[in-house]
Structure formats: structure tokens, C-alpha cells
């Protein structure tokens, strides 16, 4: 997860630092998790979606990693 978090954080920061002509500013929130034993695509996506909403609830513009 550490590498995935680093990649997601690098993408988030790059987009946050980018300047666009037609968009004043935008941010990215993301959730990061691993595929766990017994997971289906549906259960993994549900978990990552919950992490995404946690990132938004905690102030947006961040990456939240499943512990």
C-alpha cells in the first residue's frame, strides 16, 4: 500500500499544483486499499468508496489509506 499511496499522493499534488486556463482550481481526493482475501470487486470498490468519502469529509484534497 505504501507505493500505491505514494503514487496517488504524487498525482494529487501534481494536479493541485497545475494551473488551467478554463478551470480556476481543482483538487483530488482518493482512497487506497488492497485486494484482500475473500474480496470481490464489489467489496473492494465499496471499501475504496468509503475511503474516498472519508477523505472528502476530512477536508478534501487528500489521499486516505485503508489500515
Short mmCIF file of N, CA and C in Angstrom, two decimals:
data_model
loop_
_atom_site.label_atom_id
_atom_site.label_comp_id
_atom_site.label_asym_id
_atom_site.label_seq_id
_atom_site.Cartn_x
_atom_site.Cartn_y
_atom_site.Cartn_z
N UNK A 1 0.82 -1.20 0.00
CA UNK A 1 0.00 0.00 0.00
C UNK A 1 0.86 1.26 0.00
N UNK A 2 2.04 1.17 0.58
CA UNK A 2 2.90 2.35 0.66
C UNK A 2 3.19 2.91 -0.73
N UNK A 3 3.54 2.04 -1.68
CA UNK A 3 3.84 2.51 -3.03
C UNK A 3 2.60 3.09 -3.70
N UNK A 4 1.46 2.45 -3.51
CA UNK A 4 0.22 2.94 -4.10
C UNK A 4 -0.14 4.30 -3.52
N UNK A 5 0.04 4.45 -2.21
CA UNK A 5 -0.23 5.73 -1.57
C UNK A 5 0.69 6.80 -2.13
N UNK A 6 1.97 6.47 -2.32
CA UNK A 6 2.93 7.44 -2.85
C UNK A 6 2.54 7.88 -4.26
N UNK A 7 2.11 6.94 -5.08
CA UNK A 7 1.69 7.27 -6.45
C UNK A 7 0.44 8.15 -6.42
N UNK A 8 -0.55 7.77 -5.61
CA UNK A 8 -1.78 8.56 -5.52
C UNK A 8 -1.48 9.96 -4.99
N UNK A 9 -0.61 10.07 -4.02
CA UNK A 9 -0.26 11.37 -3.45
C UNK A 9 0.49 12.22 -4.48
N UNK A 10 1.36 11.61 -5.26
CA UNK A 10 2.08 12.35 -6.30
C UNK A 10 1.11 12.89 -7.36
N UNK A 11 0.14 12.07 -7.76
CA UNK A 11 -0.87 12.52 -8.72
C UNK A 11 -1.70 13.65 -8.12
N UNK A 12 -2.14 13.48 -6.86
CA UNK A 12 -2.93 14.52 -6.20
C UNK A 12 -2.18 15.83 -6.16
N UNK A 13 -0.92 15.79 -5.77
CA UNK A 13 -0.10 17.01 -5.65
C UNK A 13 0.12 17.65 -7.02
N UNK A 14 0.42 16.83 -8.03
CA UNK A 14 0.66 17.35 -9.38
C UNK A 14 -0.59 18.08 -9.90
N UNK A 15 -1.75 17.50 -9.70
CA UNK A 15 -2.99 18.14 -10.15
C UNK A 15 -3.29 19.39 -9.34
N UNK A 16 -2.99 19.36 -8.05
CA UNK A 16 -3.20 20.53 -7.20
C UNK A 16 -2.30 21.69 -7.60
N UNK A 17 -1.09 21.39 -8.03
CA UNK A 17 -0.13 22.43 -8.41
C UNK A 17 -0.33 22.96 -9.83
N UNK A 18 -1.08 22.21 -10.63
CA UNK A 18 -1.27 22.55 -12.04
C UNK A 18 -2.16 23.79 -12.19
N UNK A 19 -1.86 24.61 -13.17
CA UNK A 19 -2.69 25.76 -13.49
C UNK A 19 -3.41 25.50 -14.80
N UNK A 20 -4.70 25.81 -14.83
CA UNK A 20 -5.53 25.59 -16.01
C UNK A 20 -6.20 26.90 -16.40
N UNK A 21 -6.33 27.12 -17.69
CA UNK A 21 -6.95 28.35 -18.16
C UNK A 21 -8.45 28.37 -17.89
N UNK A 22 -9.13 27.27 -18.16
CA UNK A 22 -10.58 27.27 -18.08
C UNK A 22 -11.12 26.85 -16.72
N UNK A 23 -10.25 26.31 -15.85
CA UNK A 23 -10.68 25.89 -14.52
C UNK A 23 -9.83 26.63 -13.50
N UNK A 24 -10.45 27.39 -12.60
CA UNK A 24 -9.65 28.16 -11.65
C UNK A 24 -8.75 27.29 -10.78
N UNK A 25 -9.29 26.24 -10.23
CA UNK A 25 -8.51 25.35 -9.37
C UNK A 25 -9.37 24.15 -9.03
N UNK A 26 -8.76 23.00 -8.98
CA UNK A 26 -9.50 21.84 -8.52
C UNK A 26 -8.58 20.93 -7.72
N UNK A 27 -9.19 20.09 -6.92
CA UNK A 27 -8.42 19.20 -6.05
C UNK A 27 -8.87 17.76 -6.28
N UNK A 28 -8.10 16.83 -5.73
CA UNK A 28 -8.38 15.41 -5.87
C UNK A 28 -8.40 14.76 -4.50
N UNK A 29 -9.43 13.99 -4.25
CA UNK A 29 -9.50 13.15 -3.05
C UNK A 29 -9.48 11.71 -3.53
N UNK A 30 -8.81 10.84 -2.77
CA UNK A 30 -8.70 9.44 -3.19
C UNK A 30 -8.66 8.51 -1.99
N UNK A 31 -9.09 7.30 -2.21
CA UNK A 31 -8.98 6.24 -1.23
C UNK A 31 -8.09 5.14 -1.79
N UNK A 32 -7.27 4.55 -0.94
CA UNK A 32 -6.35 3.48 -1.37
C UNK A 32 -6.57 2.26 -0.49
N UNK A 33 -6.73 1.11 -1.11
CA UNK A 33 -6.87 -0.14 -0.38
C UNK A 33 -6.22 -1.26 -1.18
N UNK A 34 -6.07 -2.41 -0.55
CA UNK A 34 -5.55 -3.60 -1.21
C UNK A 34 -6.70 -4.56 -1.49
N UNK A 35 -6.51 -5.40 -2.48
CA UNK A 35 -7.44 -6.50 -2.70
C UNK A 35 -7.14 -7.53 -1.61
N UNK A 36 -8.11 -7.81 -0.76
CA UNK A 36 -7.91 -8.70 0.38
C UNK A 36 -8.53 -10.06 0.11
N UNK A 37 -8.01 -11.07 0.80
CA UNK A 37 -8.52 -12.42 0.62
C UNK A 37 -10.03 -12.43 0.89
N UNK A 38 -10.76 -13.04 -0.01
CA UNK A 38 -12.21 -13.10 0.12
C UNK A 38 -12.92 -11.94 -0.54
N UNK A 39 -12.17 -10.93 -1.00
CA UNK A 39 -12.79 -9.78 -1.66
C UNK A 39 -13.39 -10.17 -3.00
N UNK A 40 -14.42 -9.46 -3.35
CA UNK A 40 -14.92 -9.45 -4.72
C UNK A 40 -14.65 -8.03 -5.21
N UNK A 41 -14.82 -7.82 -6.48
CA UNK A 41 -14.64 -6.46 -7.00
C UNK A 41 -15.60 -5.52 -6.27
N UNK A 42 -16.81 -5.99 -6.02
CA UNK A 42 -17.83 -5.17 -5.36
C UNK A 42 -17.41 -4.78 -3.94
N UNK A 43 -16.89 -5.73 -3.16
CA UNK A 43 -16.50 -5.40 -1.78
C UNK A 43 -15.28 -4.48 -1.75
N UNK A 44 -14.34 -4.69 -2.68
CA UNK A 44 -13.18 -3.82 -2.71
C UNK A 44 -13.58 -2.40 -3.12
N UNK A 45 -14.43 -2.27 -4.12
CA UNK A 45 -14.88 -0.94 -4.55
C UNK A 45 -15.69 -0.24 -3.46
N UNK A 46 -16.46 -1.00 -2.71
CA UNK A 46 -17.22 -0.41 -1.60
C UNK A 46 -16.25 0.17 -0.56
N UNK A 47 -15.19 -0.57 -0.24
CA UNK A 47 -14.22 -0.11 0.74
C UNK A 47 -13.48 1.13 0.24
N UNK A 48 -13.06 1.13 -1.00
CA UNK A 48 -12.33 2.29 -1.52
C UNK A 48 -13.26 3.50 -1.64
N UNK A 49 -14.53 3.28 -1.93
CA UNK A 49 -15.50 4.37 -1.99
C UNK A 49 -15.68 5.00 -0.59
N UNK A 50 -15.73 4.15 0.43
CA UNK A 50 -15.84 4.66 1.80
C UNK A 50 -14.60 5.49 2.17
N UNK A 51 -13.42 5.06 1.72
CA UNK A 51 -12.20 5.82 1.98
C UNK A 51 -12.23 7.16 1.25
N UNK A 52 -12.75 7.17 0.03
CA UNK A 52 -12.88 8.42 -0.72
C UNK A 52 -13.76 9.41 0.04
N UNK A 53 -14.91 8.94 0.52
CA UNK A 53 -15.80 9.84 1.26
C UNK A 53 -15.19 10.27 2.59
N UNK A 54 -14.37 9.42 3.18
CA UNK A 54 -13.64 9.82 4.39
C UNK A 54 -12.68 10.96 4.06
N UNK A 55 -11.98 10.87 2.95
CA UNK A 55 -11.06 11.93 2.52
C UNK A 55 -11.82 13.24 2.32
N UNK A 56 -12.98 13.17 1.69
CA UNK A 56 -13.79 14.37 1.46
C UNK A 56 -14.29 14.95 2.78
N UNK A 57 -14.74 14.07 3.67
CA UNK A 57 -15.26 14.52 4.97
C UNK A 57 -14.18 15.19 5.81
N UNK A 58 -12.95 14.71 5.68
CA UNK A 58 -11.85 15.24 6.49
C UNK A 58 -11.17 16.45 5.85
N UNK A 59 -11.79 17.02 4.85
CA UNK A 59 -11.28 18.27 4.31
C UNK A 59 -10.90 18.26 2.85
N UNK A 60 -11.08 17.16 2.17
CA UNK A 60 -10.79 17.06 0.74
C UNK A 60 -9.30 17.21 0.43
N UNK A 61 -8.98 17.07 -0.85
CA UNK A 61 -7.62 17.24 -1.35
C UNK A 61 -6.60 16.42 -0.58
N UNK A 62 -6.91 15.11 -0.42
CA UNK A 62 -6.01 14.22 0.29
C UNK A 62 -6.23 12.78 -0.13
N UNK A 63 -5.28 11.95 0.25
CA UNK A 63 -5.35 10.52 -0.01
C UNK A 63 -5.51 9.81 1.33
N UNK A 64 -6.52 8.95 1.45
CA UNK A 64 -6.74 8.18 2.68
C UNK A 64 -6.45 6.72 2.36
N UNK A 65 -5.64 6.09 3.21
CA UNK A 65 -5.22 4.71 3.01
C UNK A 65 -5.93 3.82 4.01
N UNK A 66 -6.42 2.68 3.52
CA UNK A 66 -7.02 1.66 4.38
C UNK A 66 -5.96 1.10 5.30
N UNK A 67 -6.28 0.97 6.58
CA UNK A 67 -5.28 0.45 7.52
C UNK A 67 -5.29 -1.05 7.62
#
